[in-house]
């Protein structure tokens, strides 16, 4: 029984985020494996850096495979990056995984997430009846992967990304037993606290995983739009 944190970096830009994420997981002494999915757009240098800190690096390339799912995906290039994320369901060498966007940072040990059921995620702050797909607990399964791809090809994604797709695939998430609803401290969308600064002041120190949503990422330099919780 092997469990793993899984992330994705399709290019060097996100690979930098993934590197910091992996170091953050090491710093909090996680007992689980670290796995990063990359594409061949990631440079050799960044790939070597990833290999030094992740337990496993796997290359995914939706355009370069012969299986029928990937052929179907080619007909929807608009959803390229979304489909790349779906590859995480193929990692059946693990019994359970937590997917983390490359723009997340683990500030306190969060290994208890692996006790959560498949599928678990935290509410999206923009529309809390839906979940944010930057952090989710899932069980890898080829069957689920095939169903997801089929669903994606047929229905597309209402927001053009993986979040819209996954919310339609798990439409009853809001009404599932509470174990499936991750507390906000596991996907603290940095910047969110501006809408409720008193709550941030009161609960910010409990944050375990920060998520730097939006086009401007902390590794782009000036980071006035984000603030990391004080610990
Ligand atoms: N991603 C990637 N390459 C891209 C865009 C996205 O590898 O060009 C991956 C990466 O893991 C990223 C995730 O997909 O964290 C979701 O994108 P992003 O975090 O930028 O979306 P946001 O959380 O800001 O909505
Ligand atoms: Mn993100």
PDB file of C-alpha atoms and ligand atoms in Angstrom:
ATOM      1  CA  UNK A   1       0.000   0.000   0.000  1.00  0.00           C
ATOM      2  CA  UNK A   2       1.755   3.111  -1.236  1.00  0.00           C
ATOM      3  CA  UNK A   3       0.352   6.611  -1.035  1.00  0.00           C
ATOM      4  CA  UNK A   4       1.671   9.680  -2.795  1.00  0.00           C
ATOM      5  CA  UNK A   5       1.412  13.412  -3.250  1.00  0.00           C
ATOM      6  CA  UNK A   6       1.018  14.075  -6.971  1.00  0.00           C
ATOM      7  CA  UNK A   7       1.577  17.286  -8.888  1.00  0.00           C
ATOM      8  CA  UNK A   8       1.888  18.397 -12.505  1.00  0.00           C
ATOM      9  CA  UNK A   9       4.278  20.684 -14.367  1.00  0.00           C
ATOM     10  CA  UNK A  10       3.922  20.890 -18.135  1.00  0.00           C
ATOM     11  CA  UNK A  11       6.692  23.489 -18.520  1.00  0.00           C
ATOM     12  CA  UNK A  12       9.654  25.056 -16.721  1.00  0.00           C
ATOM     13  CA  UNK A  13       7.499  27.801 -15.262  1.00  0.00           C
ATOM     14  CA  UNK A  14       5.292  25.398 -13.310  1.00  0.00           C
ATOM     15  CA  UNK A  15       8.277  23.109 -12.673  1.00  0.00           C
ATOM     16  CA  UNK A  16       9.695  25.884 -10.476  1.00  0.00           C
ATOM     17  CA  UNK A  17       6.493  25.868  -8.455  1.00  0.00           C
ATOM     18  CA  UNK A  18       6.577  22.065  -8.236  1.00  0.00           C
ATOM     19  CA  UNK A  19      10.150  22.200  -6.936  1.00  0.00           C
ATOM     20  CA  UNK A  20       9.224  24.553  -4.125  1.00  0.00           C
ATOM     21  CA  UNK A  21       6.163  22.435  -3.356  1.00  0.00           C
ATOM     22  CA  UNK A  22       8.305  19.293  -3.052  1.00  0.00           C
ATOM     23  CA  UNK A  23      10.773  21.023  -0.765  1.00  0.00           C
ATOM     24  CA  UNK A  24       7.880  22.237   1.367  1.00  0.00           C
ATOM     25  CA  UNK A  25       6.612  18.645   1.703  1.00  0.00           C
ATOM     26  CA  UNK A  26      10.077  17.439   2.717  1.00  0.00           C
ATOM     27  CA  UNK A  27      10.370  20.241   5.245  1.00  0.00           C
ATOM     28  CA  UNK A  28       7.218  19.082   7.072  1.00  0.00           C
ATOM     29  CA  UNK A  29       8.511  15.475   7.063  1.00  0.00           C
ATOM     30  CA  UNK A  30       5.754  13.811   5.108  1.00  0.00           C
ATOM     31  CA  UNK A  31       5.878  10.013   5.198  1.00  0.00           C
ATOM     32  CA  UNK A  32       4.271   9.712   1.757  1.00  0.00           C
ATOM     33  CA  UNK A  33       5.937   9.525  -1.684  1.00  0.00           C
ATOM     34  CA  UNK A  34       6.297  12.577  -3.928  1.00  0.00           C
ATOM     35  CA  UNK A  35       5.372  12.186  -7.607  1.00  0.00           C
ATOM     36  CA  UNK A  36       5.519  14.796 -10.352  1.00  0.00           C
ATOM     37  CA  UNK A  37       4.077  14.406 -13.828  1.00  0.00           C
ATOM     38  CA  UNK A  38       5.891  16.427 -16.486  1.00  0.00           C
ATOM     39  CA  UNK A  39       5.809  16.742 -20.257  1.00  0.00           C
ATOM     40  CA  UNK A  40       8.805  16.759 -22.551  1.00  0.00           C
ATOM     41  CA  UNK A  41       8.545  20.544 -22.661  1.00  0.00           C
ATOM     42  CA  UNK A  42      10.318  20.633 -19.302  1.00  0.00           C
ATOM     43  CA  UNK A  43      14.036  21.310 -19.781  1.00  0.00           C
ATOM     44  CA  UNK A  44      16.684  18.758 -18.817  1.00  0.00           C
ATOM     45  CA  UNK A  45      17.983  21.071 -16.112  1.00  0.00           C
ATOM     46  CA  UNK A  46      14.638  21.485 -14.373  1.00  0.00           C
ATOM     47  CA  UNK A  47      13.901  17.796 -14.811  1.00  0.00           C
ATOM     48  CA  UNK A  48      17.135  16.924 -13.000  1.00  0.00           C
ATOM     49  CA  UNK A  49      16.234  19.284 -10.190  1.00  0.00           C
ATOM     50  CA  UNK A  50      12.810  17.648  -9.936  1.00  0.00           C
ATOM     51  CA  UNK A  51      14.396  14.183  -9.892  1.00  0.00           C
ATOM     52  CA  UNK A  52      16.570  15.218  -6.973  1.00  0.00           C
ATOM     53  CA  UNK A  53      13.637  16.016  -4.701  1.00  0.00           C
ATOM     54  CA  UNK A  54      10.687  13.916  -5.976  1.00  0.00           C
ATOM     55  CA  UNK A  55      10.608  10.139  -5.488  1.00  0.00           C
ATOM     56  CA  UNK A  56       9.227   9.728  -8.988  1.00  0.00           C
ATOM     57  CA  UNK A  57       9.056  11.793 -12.172  1.00  0.00           C
ATOM     58  CA  UNK A  58       6.839  10.508 -14.967  1.00  0.00           C
ATOM     59  CA  UNK A  59       6.470  11.923 -18.443  1.00  0.00           C
ATOM     60  CA  UNK A  60       2.963  12.398 -19.791  1.00  0.00           C
ATOM     61  CA  UNK A  61       2.276  13.464 -23.343  1.00  0.00           C
ATOM     62  CA  UNK A  62      -1.259  13.362 -24.613  1.00  0.00           C
ATOM     63  CA  UNK A  63      -0.221  13.849 -28.226  1.00  0.00           C
ATOM     64  CA  UNK A  64       2.295  11.065 -28.346  1.00  0.00           C
ATOM     65  CA  UNK A  65       0.469   7.914 -27.452  1.00  0.00           C
ATOM     66  CA  UNK A  66      -1.449   5.289 -29.320  1.00  0.00           C
ATOM     67  CA  UNK A  67      -4.190   4.445 -26.902  1.00  0.00           C
ATOM     68  CA  UNK A  68      -7.746   5.356 -27.896  1.00  0.00           C
ATOM     69  CA  UNK A  69      -8.248   7.821 -25.050  1.00  0.00           C
ATOM     70  CA  UNK A  70      -5.380   9.929 -26.205  1.00  0.00           C
ATOM     71  CA  UNK A  71      -6.638   9.920 -29.760  1.00  0.00           C
ATOM     72  CA  UNK A  72      -9.969  11.183 -28.492  1.00  0.00           C
ATOM     73  CA  UNK A  73      -8.204  13.890 -26.531  1.00  0.00           C
ATOM     74  CA  UNK A  74      -6.427  15.185 -29.593  1.00  0.00           C
ATOM     75  CA  UNK A  75      -9.822  16.212 -30.936  1.00  0.00           C
ATOM     76  CA  UNK A  76     -10.136  18.645 -28.023  1.00  0.00           C
ATOM     77  CA  UNK A  77      -6.878  20.635 -28.009  1.00  0.00           C
ATOM     78  CA  UNK A  78      -8.655  23.438 -26.134  1.00  0.00           C
ATOM     79  CA  UNK A  79      -8.596  21.246 -23.072  1.00  0.00           C
ATOM     80  CA  UNK A  80      -4.968  20.205 -23.383  1.00  0.00           C
ATOM     81  CA  UNK A  81      -3.752  21.108 -19.940  1.00  0.00           C
ATOM     82  CA  UNK A  82      -6.920  19.834 -18.320  1.00  0.00           C
ATOM     83  CA  UNK A  83      -6.456  16.456 -19.867  1.00  0.00           C
ATOM     84  CA  UNK A  84      -2.876  16.354 -18.746  1.00  0.00           C
ATOM     85  CA  UNK A  85      -4.046  16.614 -15.138  1.00  0.00           C
ATOM     86  CA  UNK A  86      -6.399  13.663 -15.657  1.00  0.00           C
ATOM     87  CA  UNK A  87      -3.322  11.478 -16.094  1.00  0.00           C
ATOM     88  CA  UNK A  88      -3.019  11.451 -12.309  1.00  0.00           C
ATOM     89  CA  UNK A  89      -5.768   8.796 -12.230  1.00  0.00           C
ATOM     90  CA  UNK A  90      -3.449   6.461 -14.140  1.00  0.00           C
ATOM     91  CA  UNK A  91      -0.900   6.264 -11.323  1.00  0.00           C
ATOM     92  CA  UNK A  92      -2.212   2.915 -10.097  1.00  0.00           C
ATOM     93  CA  UNK A  93       1.113   2.069  -8.462  1.00  0.00           C
ATOM     94  CA  UNK A  94      -0.377   4.080  -5.564  1.00  0.00           C
ATOM     95  CA  UNK A  95      -3.486   3.111  -3.622  1.00  0.00           C
ATOM     96  CA  UNK A  96      -4.401   6.661  -2.679  1.00  0.00           C
ATOM     97  CA  UNK A  97      -3.104  10.071  -3.697  1.00  0.00           C
ATOM     98  CA  UNK A  98      -3.503  13.724  -2.923  1.00  0.00           C
ATOM     99  CA  UNK A  99      -3.220  15.883  -6.009  1.00  0.00           C
ATOM    100  CA  UNK A 100      -1.682  19.288  -5.373  1.00  0.00           C
ATOM    101  CA  UNK A 101      -1.436  22.044  -7.981  1.00  0.00           C
ATOM    102  CA  UNK A 102       2.149  23.152  -8.599  1.00  0.00           C
ATOM    103  CA  UNK A 103       1.185  26.551  -7.170  1.00  0.00           C
ATOM    104  CA  UNK A 104       0.476  25.142  -3.709  1.00  0.00           C
ATOM    105  CA  UNK A 105       2.812  25.223  -0.717  1.00  0.00           C
ATOM    106  CA  UNK A 106       2.581  22.919   2.302  1.00  0.00           C
ATOM    107  CA  UNK A 107       3.312  24.917   5.455  1.00  0.00           C
ATOM    108  CA  UNK A 108       2.381  22.255   8.041  1.00  0.00           C
ATOM    109  CA  UNK A 109       2.301  18.457   7.834  1.00  0.00           C
ATOM    110  CA  UNK A 110      -1.007  17.435   6.244  1.00  0.00           C
ATOM    111  CA  UNK A 111      -0.524  13.637   5.967  1.00  0.00           C
ATOM    112  CA  UNK A 112      -3.909  13.082   7.599  1.00  0.00           C
ATOM    113  CA  UNK A 113      -5.433  13.976   4.214  1.00  0.00           C
ATOM    114  CA  UNK A 114      -4.738  10.383   3.165  1.00  0.00           C
ATOM    115  CA  UNK A 115      -7.408   9.234   5.644  1.00  0.00           C
ATOM    116  CA  UNK A 116     -10.025  11.072   3.595  1.00  0.00           C
ATOM    117  CA  UNK A 117     -12.293   9.151   1.215  1.00  0.00           C
ATOM    118  CA  UNK A 118     -12.074   9.190  -2.567  1.00  0.00           C
ATOM    119  CA  UNK A 119     -13.110  11.871  -3.722  1.00  0.00           C
ATOM    120  CA  UNK A 120     -12.472  14.791  -1.353  1.00  0.00           C
ATOM    121  CA  UNK A 121     -11.836  18.459  -2.036  1.00  0.00           C
ATOM    122  CA  UNK A 122     -12.327  21.917  -0.528  1.00  0.00           C
ATOM    123  CA  UNK A 123     -14.959  24.450  -1.512  1.00  0.00           C
ATOM    124  CA  UNK A 124     -14.074  27.038  -4.116  1.00  0.00           C
ATOM    125  CA  UNK A 125     -14.169  30.527  -2.659  1.00  0.00           C
ATOM    126  CA  UNK A 126     -15.766  31.957  -5.799  1.00  0.00           C
ATOM    127  CA  UNK A 127     -18.688  29.485  -5.761  1.00  0.00           C
ATOM    128  CA  UNK A 128     -18.592  27.414  -2.563  1.00  0.00           C
ATOM    129  CA  UNK A 129     -21.135  24.850  -3.812  1.00  0.00           C
ATOM    130  CA  UNK A 130     -18.362  23.718  -6.147  1.00  0.00           C
ATOM    131  CA  UNK A 131     -14.921  22.474  -5.172  1.00  0.00           C
ATOM    132  CA  UNK A 132     -11.543  23.920  -6.044  1.00  0.00           C
ATOM    133  CA  UNK A 133      -9.506  21.387  -8.018  1.00  0.00           C
ATOM    134  CA  UNK A 134      -6.085  22.560  -6.809  1.00  0.00           C
ATOM    135  CA  UNK A 135      -6.096  20.087  -3.898  1.00  0.00           C
ATOM    136  CA  UNK A 136      -8.015  16.795  -3.979  1.00  0.00           C
ATOM    137  CA  UNK A 137      -7.843  13.327  -2.479  1.00  0.00           C
ATOM    138  CA  UNK A 138      -8.490  10.478  -4.914  1.00  0.00           C
ATOM    139  CA  UNK A 139      -7.879   6.810  -5.607  1.00  0.00           C
ATOM    140  CA  UNK A 140      -6.007   6.165  -8.879  1.00  0.00           C
ATOM    141  CA  UNK A 141      -8.041   3.908 -11.152  1.00  0.00           C
ATOM    142  CA  UNK A 142      -7.846   3.199 -14.849  1.00  0.00           C
ATOM    143  CA  UNK A 143     -11.588   2.752 -14.905  1.00  0.00           C
ATOM    144  CA  UNK A 144     -12.154   6.225 -13.454  1.00  0.00           C
ATOM    145  CA  UNK A 145      -9.565   7.634 -15.858  1.00  0.00           C
ATOM    146  CA  UNK A 146     -11.375   6.159 -18.855  1.00  0.00           C
ATOM    147  CA  UNK A 147     -14.717   7.436 -17.605  1.00  0.00           C
ATOM    148  CA  UNK A 148     -13.252  10.901 -17.057  1.00  0.00           C
ATOM    149  CA  UNK A 149     -11.776  11.057 -20.539  1.00  0.00           C
ATOM    150  CA  UNK A 150     -15.017   9.884 -22.091  1.00  0.00           C
ATOM    151  CA  UNK A 151     -16.924  12.445 -20.056  1.00  0.00           C
ATOM    152  CA  UNK A 152     -14.484  15.213 -20.994  1.00  0.00           C
ATOM    153  CA  UNK A 153     -14.670  14.486 -24.701  1.00  0.00           C
ATOM    154  CA  UNK A 154     -18.444  14.404 -24.582  1.00  0.00           C
ATOM    155  CA  UNK A 155     -19.182  17.325 -22.267  1.00  0.00           C
ATOM    156  CA  UNK A 156     -16.061  19.504 -22.319  1.00  0.00           C
ATOM    157  CA  UNK A 157     -15.583  21.831 -19.391  1.00  0.00           C
ATOM    158  CA  UNK A 158     -17.774  24.780 -18.461  1.00  0.00           C
ATOM    159  CA  UNK A 159     -14.727  26.825 -17.440  1.00  0.00           C
ATOM    160  CA  UNK A 160     -12.318  25.408 -20.007  1.00  0.00           C
ATOM    161  CA  UNK A 161     -10.193  23.820 -17.290  1.00  0.00           C
ATOM    162  CA  UNK A 162     -10.021  20.793 -15.064  1.00  0.00           C
ATOM    163  CA  UNK A 163     -12.086  22.403 -12.324  1.00  0.00           C
ATOM    164  CA  UNK A 164     -15.205  22.749 -14.472  1.00  0.00           C
ATOM    165  CA  UNK A 165     -14.804  19.233 -15.778  1.00  0.00           C
ATOM    166  CA  UNK A 166     -14.247  17.605 -12.387  1.00  0.00           C
ATOM    167  CA  UNK A 167     -17.163  19.443 -10.811  1.00  0.00           C
ATOM    168  CA  UNK A 168     -19.478  18.122 -13.509  1.00  0.00           C
ATOM    169  CA  UNK A 169     -18.019  14.648 -13.108  1.00  0.00           C
ATOM    170  CA  UNK A 170     -18.642  14.760  -9.345  1.00  0.00           C
ATOM    171  CA  UNK A 171     -21.850  16.836  -9.409  1.00  0.00           C
ATOM    172  CA  UNK A 172     -23.054  15.662  -5.998  1.00  0.00           C
ATOM    173  CA  UNK A 173     -19.862  16.686  -4.171  1.00  0.00           C
ATOM    174  CA  UNK A 174     -21.695  19.426  -2.228  1.00  0.00           C
ATOM    175  CA  UNK A 175     -24.123  16.898  -0.757  1.00  0.00           C
ATOM    176  CA  UNK A 176     -21.677  14.097   0.025  1.00  0.00           C
ATOM    177  CA  UNK A 177     -20.940  13.144   3.663  1.00  0.00           C
ATOM    178  CA  UNK A 178     -18.800  15.773   5.334  1.00  0.00           C
ATOM    179  CA  UNK A 179     -15.596  13.697   5.167  1.00  0.00           C
ATOM    180  CA  UNK A 180     -15.500  14.539   1.450  1.00  0.00           C
ATOM    181  CA  UNK A 181     -15.399  18.269   2.173  1.00  0.00           C
ATOM    182  CA  UNK A 182     -11.887  19.334   3.053  1.00  0.00           C
ATOM    183  CA  UNK A 183     -11.491  22.210   5.498  1.00  0.00           C
ATOM    184  CA  UNK A 184     -10.334  25.482   3.970  1.00  0.00           C
ATOM    185  CA  UNK A 185      -6.952  25.179   5.766  1.00  0.00           C
ATOM    186  CA  UNK A 186      -6.018  22.470   3.228  1.00  0.00           C
ATOM    187  CA  UNK A 187      -6.567  24.757   0.257  1.00  0.00           C
ATOM    188  CA  UNK A 188      -6.163  28.278   1.554  1.00  0.00           C
ATOM    189  CA  UNK A 189      -6.476  30.330  -1.584  1.00  0.00           C
ATOM    190  CA  UNK A 190      -4.059  33.129  -0.826  1.00  0.00           C
ATOM    191  CA  UNK A 191      -5.666  36.467  -1.329  1.00  0.00           C
ATOM    192  CA  UNK A 192      -9.023  35.106  -0.186  1.00  0.00           C
ATOM    193  CA  UNK A 193      -8.566  36.504   3.265  1.00  0.00           C
ATOM    194  CA  UNK A 194      -8.825  40.010   1.874  1.00  0.00           C
ATOM    195  CA  UNK A 195     -12.571  39.397   1.734  1.00  0.00           C
ATOM    196  CA  UNK A 196     -12.624  38.388   5.403  1.00  0.00           C
ATOM    197  CA  UNK A 197      -9.515  39.794   7.078  1.00  0.00           C
ATOM    198  CA  UNK A 198     -10.748  39.156  10.621  1.00  0.00           C
ATOM    199  CA  UNK A 199     -11.114  35.427   9.875  1.00  0.00           C
ATOM    200  CA  UNK A 200      -7.647  35.367   8.362  1.00  0.00           C
ATOM    201  CA  UNK A 201      -6.294  37.003  11.499  1.00  0.00           C
ATOM    202  CA  UNK A 202      -8.147  34.498  13.691  1.00  0.00           C
ATOM    203  CA  UNK A 203      -7.551  31.261  11.734  1.00  0.00           C
ATOM    204  CA  UNK A 204      -4.661  32.011   9.356  1.00  0.00           C
ATOM    205  CA  UNK A 205      -2.111  30.311  11.600  1.00  0.00           C
ATOM    206  CA  UNK A 206      -3.982  26.973  11.205  1.00  0.00           C
ATOM    207  CA  UNK A 207      -3.314  26.944   7.469  1.00  0.00           C
ATOM    208  CA  UNK A 208      -1.651  23.761   6.228  1.00  0.00           C
ATOM    209  CA  UNK A 209      -1.668  24.227   2.464  1.00  0.00           C
ATOM    210  CA  UNK A 210      -1.578  27.596   0.702  1.00  0.00           C
ATOM    211  CA  UNK A 211      -2.755  27.821  -2.908  1.00  0.00           C
ATOM    212  CA  UNK A 212      -1.543  30.756  -5.004  1.00  0.00           C
ATOM    213  CA  UNK A 213      -4.396  30.918  -7.506  1.00  0.00           C
ATOM    214  CA  UNK A 214      -4.426  33.336 -10.422  1.00  0.00           C
ATOM    215  CA  UNK A 215      -2.098  34.202 -13.274  1.00  0.00           C
ATOM    216  CA  UNK A 216       0.501  35.891 -11.069  1.00  0.00           C
ATOM    217  CA  UNK A 217       2.486  33.212  -9.236  1.00  0.00           C
ATOM    218  CA  UNK A 218       4.926  33.872  -6.365  1.00  0.00           C
ATOM    219  CA  UNK A 219       7.880  32.603  -8.436  1.00  0.00           C
ATOM    220  CA  UNK A 220       7.223  35.344 -10.996  1.00  0.00           C
ATOM    221  CA  UNK A 221       8.871  37.800  -8.654  1.00  0.00           C
ATOM    222  CA  UNK A 222       6.925  40.590  -7.035  1.00  0.00           C
ATOM    223  CA  UNK A 223       4.156  38.999  -5.052  1.00  0.00           C
ATOM    224  CA  UNK A 224       2.056  41.818  -3.739  1.00  0.00           C
ATOM    225  CA  UNK A 225      -1.129  39.910  -4.575  1.00  0.00           C
ATOM    226  CA  UNK A 226      -0.302  37.021  -2.241  1.00  0.00           C
ATOM    227  CA  UNK A 227       0.436  36.753   1.404  1.00  0.00           C
ATOM    228  CA  UNK A 228       1.695  33.635   3.156  1.00  0.00           C
ATOM    229  CA  UNK A 229       0.177  32.941   6.570  1.00  0.00           C
ATOM    230  CA  UNK A 230       2.214  33.801   9.603  1.00  0.00           C
ATOM    231  CA  UNK A 231       3.219  30.775  11.648  1.00  0.00           C
TER     232      UNK A 231
HETATM  233  N1  LIG B   1      -0.380  23.566 -15.095  1.00  0.00           N
HETATM  234  C1  LIG B   1       0.775  23.269 -15.809  1.00  0.00           C
HETATM  235  N2  LIG B   1       1.056  24.014 -16.920  1.00  0.00           N
HETATM  236  C2  LIG B   1       0.282  25.048 -17.346  1.00  0.00           C
HETATM  237  C3  LIG B   1      -0.877  25.353 -16.609  1.00  0.00           C
HETATM  238  C4  LIG B   1      -1.170  24.606 -15.490  1.00  0.00           C
HETATM  239  O1  LIG B   1       1.508  22.354 -15.453  1.00  0.00           O
HETATM  240  O2  LIG B   1       0.631  25.704 -18.348  1.00  0.00           O
HETATM  241  C5  LIG B   1      -0.725  22.729 -13.938  1.00  0.00           C
HETATM  242  C6  LIG B   1      -0.012  23.156 -12.655  1.00  0.00           C
HETATM  243  O3  LIG B   1       0.114  22.049 -11.798  1.00  0.00           O
HETATM  244  C7  LIG B   1      -0.998  24.157 -12.107  1.00  0.00           C
HETATM  245  C8  LIG B   1      -2.327  23.478 -12.410  1.00  0.00           C
HETATM  246  O4  LIG B   1      -2.114  22.854 -13.683  1.00  0.00           O
HETATM  247  O5  LIG B   1      -0.807  24.417 -10.735  1.00  0.00           O
HETATM  248  C9  LIG B   1      -3.551  24.407 -12.482  1.00  0.00           C
HETATM  249  O6  LIG B   1      -3.222  25.665 -13.067  1.00  0.00           O
HETATM  250  P1  LIG B   1      -3.116  26.986 -12.159  1.00  0.00           P
HETATM  251  O7  LIG B   1      -2.582  26.594 -10.823  1.00  0.00           O
HETATM  252  O8  LIG B   1      -2.327  28.015 -12.918  1.00  0.00           O
HETATM  253  O9  LIG B   1      -4.623  27.442 -12.034  1.00  0.00           O
HETATM  254  P2  LIG B   1      -5.259  28.302 -10.825  1.00  0.00           P
HETATM  255  O10 LIG B   1      -5.052  27.512  -9.557  1.00  0.00           O
HETATM  256  O11 LIG B   1      -4.567  29.635 -10.795  1.00  0.00           O
HETATM  257  O12 LIG B   1      -6.717  28.396 -11.193  1.00  0.00           O
HETATM  258 MN1  LIG B   2      -3.503  26.443  -8.822  1.00  0.00          MN
END
